[in-house]
Tab-separated table of C-alpha atoms and ligand atoms in Angstrom:
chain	number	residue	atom	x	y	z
A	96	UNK	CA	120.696	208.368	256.632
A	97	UNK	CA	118.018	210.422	255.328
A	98	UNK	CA	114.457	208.574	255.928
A	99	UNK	CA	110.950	208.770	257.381
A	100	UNK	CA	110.678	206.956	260.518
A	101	UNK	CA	106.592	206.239	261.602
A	102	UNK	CA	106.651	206.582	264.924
A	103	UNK	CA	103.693	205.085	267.602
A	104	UNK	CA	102.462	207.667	270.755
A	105	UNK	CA	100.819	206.540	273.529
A	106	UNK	CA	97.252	206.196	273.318
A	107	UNK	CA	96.282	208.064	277.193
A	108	UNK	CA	99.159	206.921	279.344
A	109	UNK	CA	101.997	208.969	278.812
A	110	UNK	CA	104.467	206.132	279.818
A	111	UNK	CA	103.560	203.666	276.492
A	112	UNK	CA	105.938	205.435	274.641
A	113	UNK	CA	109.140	203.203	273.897
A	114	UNK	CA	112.770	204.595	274.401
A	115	UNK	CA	113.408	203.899	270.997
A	116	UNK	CA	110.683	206.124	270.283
A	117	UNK	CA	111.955	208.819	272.341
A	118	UNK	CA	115.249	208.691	270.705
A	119	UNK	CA	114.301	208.681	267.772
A	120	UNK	CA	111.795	211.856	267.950
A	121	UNK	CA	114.712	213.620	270.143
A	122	UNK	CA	117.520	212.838	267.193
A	123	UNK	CA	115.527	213.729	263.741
A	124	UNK	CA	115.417	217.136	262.105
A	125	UNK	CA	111.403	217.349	261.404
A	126	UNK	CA	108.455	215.817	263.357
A	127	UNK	CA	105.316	215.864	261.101
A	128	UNK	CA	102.743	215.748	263.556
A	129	UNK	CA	98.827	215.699	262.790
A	130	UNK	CA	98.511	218.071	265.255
A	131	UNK	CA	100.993	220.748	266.449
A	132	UNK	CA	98.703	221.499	269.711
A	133	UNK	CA	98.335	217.981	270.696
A	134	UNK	CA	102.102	216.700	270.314
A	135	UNK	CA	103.249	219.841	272.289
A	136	UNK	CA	102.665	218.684	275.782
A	137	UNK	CA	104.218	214.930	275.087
A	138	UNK	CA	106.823	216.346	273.350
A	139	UNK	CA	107.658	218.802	276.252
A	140	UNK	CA	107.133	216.160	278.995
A	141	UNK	CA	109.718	214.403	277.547
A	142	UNK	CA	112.215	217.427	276.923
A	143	UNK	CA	111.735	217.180	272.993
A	144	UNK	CA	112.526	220.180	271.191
A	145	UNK	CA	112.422	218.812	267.841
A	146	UNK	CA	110.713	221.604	265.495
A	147	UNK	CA	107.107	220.350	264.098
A	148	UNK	CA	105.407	220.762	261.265
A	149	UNK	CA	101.326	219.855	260.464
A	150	UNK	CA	100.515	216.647	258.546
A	151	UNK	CA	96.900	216.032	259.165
A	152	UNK	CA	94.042	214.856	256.499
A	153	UNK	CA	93.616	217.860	254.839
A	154	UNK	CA	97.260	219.189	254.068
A	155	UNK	CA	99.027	215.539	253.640
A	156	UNK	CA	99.969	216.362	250.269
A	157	UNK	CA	102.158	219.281	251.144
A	158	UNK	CA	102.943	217.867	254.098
A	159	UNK	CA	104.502	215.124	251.977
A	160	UNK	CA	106.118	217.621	249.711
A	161	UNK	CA	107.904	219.040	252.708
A	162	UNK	CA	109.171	215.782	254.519
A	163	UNK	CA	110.118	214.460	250.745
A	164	UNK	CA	112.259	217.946	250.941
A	165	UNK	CA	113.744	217.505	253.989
A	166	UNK	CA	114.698	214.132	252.777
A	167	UNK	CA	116.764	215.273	249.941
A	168	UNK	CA	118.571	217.518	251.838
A	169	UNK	CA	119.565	214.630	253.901
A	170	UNK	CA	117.674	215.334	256.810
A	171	UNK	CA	115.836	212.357	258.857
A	172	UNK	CA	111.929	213.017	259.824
A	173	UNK	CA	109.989	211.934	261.902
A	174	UNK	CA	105.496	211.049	261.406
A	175	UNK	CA	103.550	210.766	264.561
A	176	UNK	CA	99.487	211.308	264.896
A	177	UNK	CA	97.783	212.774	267.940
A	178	UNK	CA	97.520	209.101	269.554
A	179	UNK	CA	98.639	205.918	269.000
A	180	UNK	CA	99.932	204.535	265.749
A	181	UNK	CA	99.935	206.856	262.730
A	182	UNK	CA	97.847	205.702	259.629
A	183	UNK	CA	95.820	203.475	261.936
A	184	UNK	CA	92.184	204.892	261.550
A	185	UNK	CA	94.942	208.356	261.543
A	186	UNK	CA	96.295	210.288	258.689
A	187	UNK	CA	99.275	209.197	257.789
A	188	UNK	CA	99.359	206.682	255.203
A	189	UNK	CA	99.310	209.165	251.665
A	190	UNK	CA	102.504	210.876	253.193
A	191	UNK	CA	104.512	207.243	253.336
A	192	UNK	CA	103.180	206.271	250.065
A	193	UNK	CA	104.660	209.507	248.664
A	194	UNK	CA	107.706	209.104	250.753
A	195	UNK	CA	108.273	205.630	249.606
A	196	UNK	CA	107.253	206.504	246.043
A	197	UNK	CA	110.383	209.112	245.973
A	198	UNK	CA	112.264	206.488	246.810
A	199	UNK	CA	113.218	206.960	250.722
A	200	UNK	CA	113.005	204.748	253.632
A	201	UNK	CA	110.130	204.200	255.684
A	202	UNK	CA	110.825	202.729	259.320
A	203	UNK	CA	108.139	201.892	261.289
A	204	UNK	CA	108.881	202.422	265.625
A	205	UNK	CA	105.998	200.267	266.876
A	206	UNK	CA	103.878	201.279	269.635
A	207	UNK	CA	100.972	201.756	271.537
A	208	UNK	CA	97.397	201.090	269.756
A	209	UNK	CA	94.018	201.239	270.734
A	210	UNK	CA	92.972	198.165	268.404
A	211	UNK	CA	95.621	195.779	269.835
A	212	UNK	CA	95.406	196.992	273.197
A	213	UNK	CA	91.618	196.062	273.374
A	214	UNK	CA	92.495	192.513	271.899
A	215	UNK	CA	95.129	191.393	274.085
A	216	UNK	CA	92.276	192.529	277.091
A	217	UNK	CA	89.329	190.778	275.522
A	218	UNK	CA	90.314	186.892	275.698
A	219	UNK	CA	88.945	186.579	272.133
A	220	UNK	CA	91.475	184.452	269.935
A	221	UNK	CA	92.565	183.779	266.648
A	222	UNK	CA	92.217	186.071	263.482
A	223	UNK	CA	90.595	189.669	263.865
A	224	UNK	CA	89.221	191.967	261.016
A	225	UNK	CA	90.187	195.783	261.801
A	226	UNK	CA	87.180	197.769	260.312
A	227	UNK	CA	87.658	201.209	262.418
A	228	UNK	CA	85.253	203.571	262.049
A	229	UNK	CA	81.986	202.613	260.494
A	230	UNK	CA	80.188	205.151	258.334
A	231	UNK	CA	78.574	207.613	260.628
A	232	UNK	CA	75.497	207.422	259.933
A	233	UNK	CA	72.905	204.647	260.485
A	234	UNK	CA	71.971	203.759	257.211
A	235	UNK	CA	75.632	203.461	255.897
A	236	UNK	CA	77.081	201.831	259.243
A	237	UNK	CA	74.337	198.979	258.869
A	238	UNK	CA	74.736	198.413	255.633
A	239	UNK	CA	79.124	197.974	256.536
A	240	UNK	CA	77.382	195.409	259.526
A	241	UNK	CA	75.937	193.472	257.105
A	242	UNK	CA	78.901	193.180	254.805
A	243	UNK	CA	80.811	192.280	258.048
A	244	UNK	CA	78.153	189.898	259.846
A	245	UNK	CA	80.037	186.715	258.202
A	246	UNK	CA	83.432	187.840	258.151
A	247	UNK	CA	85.189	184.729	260.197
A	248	UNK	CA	86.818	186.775	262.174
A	249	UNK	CA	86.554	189.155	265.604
A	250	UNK	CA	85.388	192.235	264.426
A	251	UNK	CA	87.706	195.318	265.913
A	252	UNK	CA	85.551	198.305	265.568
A	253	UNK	CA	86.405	202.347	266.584
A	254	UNK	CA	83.707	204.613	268.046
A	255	UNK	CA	83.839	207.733	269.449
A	256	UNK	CA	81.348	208.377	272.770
A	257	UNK	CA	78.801	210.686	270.528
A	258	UNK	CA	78.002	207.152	268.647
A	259	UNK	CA	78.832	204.651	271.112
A	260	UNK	CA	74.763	203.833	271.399
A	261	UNK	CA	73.971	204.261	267.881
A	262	UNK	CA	76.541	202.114	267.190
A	263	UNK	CA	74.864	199.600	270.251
A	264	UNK	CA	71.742	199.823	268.601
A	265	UNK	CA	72.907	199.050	265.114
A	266	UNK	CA	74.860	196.237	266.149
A	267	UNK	CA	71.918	194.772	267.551
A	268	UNK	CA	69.535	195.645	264.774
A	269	UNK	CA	72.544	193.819	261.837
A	270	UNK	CA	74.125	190.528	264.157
A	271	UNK	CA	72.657	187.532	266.033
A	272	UNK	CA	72.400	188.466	269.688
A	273	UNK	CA	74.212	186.093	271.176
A	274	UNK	CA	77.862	186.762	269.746
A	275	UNK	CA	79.650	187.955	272.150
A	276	UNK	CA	81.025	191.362	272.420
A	277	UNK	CA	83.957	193.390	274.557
A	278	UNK	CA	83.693	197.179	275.050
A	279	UNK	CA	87.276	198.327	276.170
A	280	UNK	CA	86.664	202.380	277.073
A	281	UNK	CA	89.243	204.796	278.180
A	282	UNK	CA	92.533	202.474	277.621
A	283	UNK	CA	95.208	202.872	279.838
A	284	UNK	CA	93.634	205.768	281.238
A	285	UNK	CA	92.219	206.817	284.520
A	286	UNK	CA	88.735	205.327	283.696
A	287	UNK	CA	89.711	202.418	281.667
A	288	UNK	CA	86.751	199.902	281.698
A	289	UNK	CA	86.645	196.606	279.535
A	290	UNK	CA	83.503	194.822	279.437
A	291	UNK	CA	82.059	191.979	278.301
A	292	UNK	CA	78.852	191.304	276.746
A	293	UNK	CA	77.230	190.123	273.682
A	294	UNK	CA	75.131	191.527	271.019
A	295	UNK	CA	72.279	191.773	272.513
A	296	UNK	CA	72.703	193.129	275.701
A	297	UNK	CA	75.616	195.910	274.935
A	298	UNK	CA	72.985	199.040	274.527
A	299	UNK	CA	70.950	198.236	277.715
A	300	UNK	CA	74.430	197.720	279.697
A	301	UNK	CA	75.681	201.383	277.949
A	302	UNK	CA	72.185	202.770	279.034
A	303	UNK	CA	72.847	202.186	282.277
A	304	UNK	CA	75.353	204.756	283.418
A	305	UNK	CA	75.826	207.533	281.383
A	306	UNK	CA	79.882	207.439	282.434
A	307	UNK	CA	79.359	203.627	280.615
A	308	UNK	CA	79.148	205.731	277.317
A	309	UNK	CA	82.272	208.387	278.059
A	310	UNK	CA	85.451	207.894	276.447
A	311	UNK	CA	87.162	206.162	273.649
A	312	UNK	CA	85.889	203.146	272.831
A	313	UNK	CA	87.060	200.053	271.132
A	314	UNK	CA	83.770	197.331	269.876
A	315	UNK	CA	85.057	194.114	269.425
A	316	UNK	CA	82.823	191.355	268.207
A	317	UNK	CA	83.473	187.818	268.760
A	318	UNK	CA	83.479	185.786	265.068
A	319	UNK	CA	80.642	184.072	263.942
A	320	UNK	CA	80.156	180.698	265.380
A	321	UNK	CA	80.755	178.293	262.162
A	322	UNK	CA	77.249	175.706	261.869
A	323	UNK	CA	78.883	172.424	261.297
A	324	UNK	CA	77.556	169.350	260.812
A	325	UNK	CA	76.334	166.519	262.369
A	326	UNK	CA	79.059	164.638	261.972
A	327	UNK	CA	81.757	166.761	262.182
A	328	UNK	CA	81.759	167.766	265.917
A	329	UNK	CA	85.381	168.680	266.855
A	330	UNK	CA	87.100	166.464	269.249
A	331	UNK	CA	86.490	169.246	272.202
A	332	UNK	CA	82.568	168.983	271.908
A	333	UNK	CA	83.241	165.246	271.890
A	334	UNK	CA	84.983	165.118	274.877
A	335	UNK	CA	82.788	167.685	276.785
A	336	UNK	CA	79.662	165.749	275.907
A	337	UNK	CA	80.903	162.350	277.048
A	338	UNK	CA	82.068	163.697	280.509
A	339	UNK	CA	78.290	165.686	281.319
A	340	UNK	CA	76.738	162.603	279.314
A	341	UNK	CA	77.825	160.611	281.906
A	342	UNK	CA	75.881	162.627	284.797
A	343	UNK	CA	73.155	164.317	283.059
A	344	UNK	CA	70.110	163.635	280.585
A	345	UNK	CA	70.772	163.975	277.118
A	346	UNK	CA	68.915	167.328	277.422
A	347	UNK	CA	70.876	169.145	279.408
A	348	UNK	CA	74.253	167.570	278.379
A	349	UNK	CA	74.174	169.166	275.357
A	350	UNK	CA	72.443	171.828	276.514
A	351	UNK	CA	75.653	172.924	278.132
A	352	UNK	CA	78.001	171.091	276.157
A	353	UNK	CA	76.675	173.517	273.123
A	354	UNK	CA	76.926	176.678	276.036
A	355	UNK	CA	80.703	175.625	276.961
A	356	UNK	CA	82.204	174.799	273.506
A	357	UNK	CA	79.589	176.883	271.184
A	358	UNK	CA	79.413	174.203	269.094
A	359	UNK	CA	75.763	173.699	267.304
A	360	UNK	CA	73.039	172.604	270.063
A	361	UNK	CA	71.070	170.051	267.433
A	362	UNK	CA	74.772	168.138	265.950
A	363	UNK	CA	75.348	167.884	270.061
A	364	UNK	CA	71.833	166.594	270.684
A	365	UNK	CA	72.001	163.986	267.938
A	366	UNK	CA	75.172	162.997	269.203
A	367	UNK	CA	74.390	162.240	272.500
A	368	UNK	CA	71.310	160.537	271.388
A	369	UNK	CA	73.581	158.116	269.559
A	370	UNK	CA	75.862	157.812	272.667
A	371	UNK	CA	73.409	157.435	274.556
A	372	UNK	CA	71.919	154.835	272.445
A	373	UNK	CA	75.462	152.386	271.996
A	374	UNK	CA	75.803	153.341	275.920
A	375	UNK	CA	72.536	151.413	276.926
A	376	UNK	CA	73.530	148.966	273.798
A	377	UNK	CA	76.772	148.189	275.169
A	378	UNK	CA	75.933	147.684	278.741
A	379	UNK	CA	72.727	145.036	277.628
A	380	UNK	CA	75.887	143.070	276.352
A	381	UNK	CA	77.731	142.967	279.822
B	24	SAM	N1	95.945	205.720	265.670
B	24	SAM	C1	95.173	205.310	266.806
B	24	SAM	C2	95.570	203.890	267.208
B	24	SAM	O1	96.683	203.464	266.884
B	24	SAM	O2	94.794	203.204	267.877
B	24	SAM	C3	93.679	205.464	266.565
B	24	SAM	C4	93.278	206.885	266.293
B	24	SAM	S1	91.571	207.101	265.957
B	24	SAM	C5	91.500	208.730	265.332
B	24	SAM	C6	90.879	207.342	267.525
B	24	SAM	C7	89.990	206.197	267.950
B	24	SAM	O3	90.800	205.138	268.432
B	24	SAM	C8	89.045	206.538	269.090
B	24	SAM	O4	87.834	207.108	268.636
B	24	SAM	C9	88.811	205.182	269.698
B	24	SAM	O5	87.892	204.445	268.942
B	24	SAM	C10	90.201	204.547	269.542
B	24	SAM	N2	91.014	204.868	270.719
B	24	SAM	C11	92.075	205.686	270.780
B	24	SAM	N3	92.563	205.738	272.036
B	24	SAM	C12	91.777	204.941	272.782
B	24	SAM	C13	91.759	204.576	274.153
B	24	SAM	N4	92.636	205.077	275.004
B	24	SAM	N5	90.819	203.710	274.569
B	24	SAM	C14	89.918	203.203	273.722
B	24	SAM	N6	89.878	203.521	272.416
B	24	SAM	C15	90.788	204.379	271.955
């Protein structure tokens, strides 16, 4: 059946390519590829002789025209990008919408990516906000920070290693220091490095080893730690307090009660203050 299939390549490591994948690329008529040179040597390493054809940013129009074509006679095709999955940060997406619009399929053969690579790595949980490349220059890229600084949500960012300090330094300039922060570099390549750091201290950790600053990088940013209020500690901070309430001052309880669960230093103060308070009430009664 004639249709578009949007296939995923690996993203260093030659080996994150599924076998669906590989069948697939062996068994259509067309690979659009967004670039010919780069999707040789895969291609070849896996015995592919599939004939390609350019789709990259500034021919996806007539790229489209030409899979559309191939689709009316019938033919299947094939979309790939030079890494990872196509239309992510890639070109890719104004050839599906066209191919879609005339009325074909569009099957997606998931694969490797940098973004969710770097968040299954980084221990950071729960929704994440995929902003990609921020504008390249500093004005523009702070100004995106700023629009992002209260999204509730980790922040999965894309940097190449000509901005990866601008980027450092910008980040520092727009969020609070202390949110944390995971640079993954080089993923599932030789170098691979994932670190973790916060806000704060990300450009002084990149300044210290020029090979820190080589590579590909994903940024994530942990989300913004909600204020609550006094009264509406969850039941985690509750039960973290008690247990260092019961060996240390009310100072240093929630001190590190606040460090451990992040919730808001004052709400944990006041809170073991009142503890404290029925504590000493409770045992002038016994
Ligand atoms: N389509 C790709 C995907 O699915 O992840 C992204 C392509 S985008 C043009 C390239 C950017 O993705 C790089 O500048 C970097 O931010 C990120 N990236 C790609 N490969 C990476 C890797 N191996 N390690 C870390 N980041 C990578």
């Amino acid at each position: 059946m004639a249709a578009l299939y949007v296939v995923a390549t690996p993203i260093g490591n030659l080996g994150d390519i599924s076998a669906r994948a590989l069948q697939v690329l062996k068994a259509v008529d067309a690979i659009a590829a967004e670039d010919t040179r780069t999707s040789g040597p895969l291609l070849s390493h896996y015995g592919i002789g599939t004939r390609l054809f350019a789709a990259h940013e500034h021919n996806e129009a007539q790229a489209a025209e030409k899979a559309i074509g191939l689709l009316r006679e019938g033919r299947r095709v094939a979309l790939i990008s030079d890494a990872g999955t196509p239309a992510i940060s890639d070109p890719g997406a104004r050839l599906v919408r066209a191919v879609r619009a005339a009325g074909f399929a569009v099957i997606p053969v998931p694969g490797a990516n940098a973004a969710a690579a770097a968040l299954s790595a980084s221990g950071f949980e729960g929704a994440f906000h995929f902003a990609g490349f921020l504008p390249a220059k500093s004005t523009g890229r702070r100004a995106a920070l700023r629009a992002l600084a209260g999204v509730p949500a980790t922040l999965v960012l894309y940097e190449a290693p000509h901005r990866i300090l601008d980027l450092a330094a910008d980040l520092a300039a727009e969020l609070p220091p202390e949110r944390r922060l995971v640079l993954a570099r080089e993923l599932t390549k030789r170098f691979e490095s994932i670190h973790a750091t916060t806000v704060g201290e990300a450009l002084a950790w990149l300044q210290g080893d020029e090979y820190r600053q080589r590579g590909e990088f994903v940024v994530l940013i942990e989300a913004p730690v909600v204020a609550k209020n006094d009264d509406t500690l969850d039941a985690e901070a509750e039960r973290v307090l008690g247990l260092l309430l019961a060996e240390l001052p009310v100072s240093s309880a929630s001190r590190l009660a606040a460090d451990i669960t992040r919730a808001p230093r004052k709400a944990l103060y006041a809170r073991a203050l009142q503890l404290k308070a029925d504590g000493d009430d409770d045992g002038s009664e016994t």
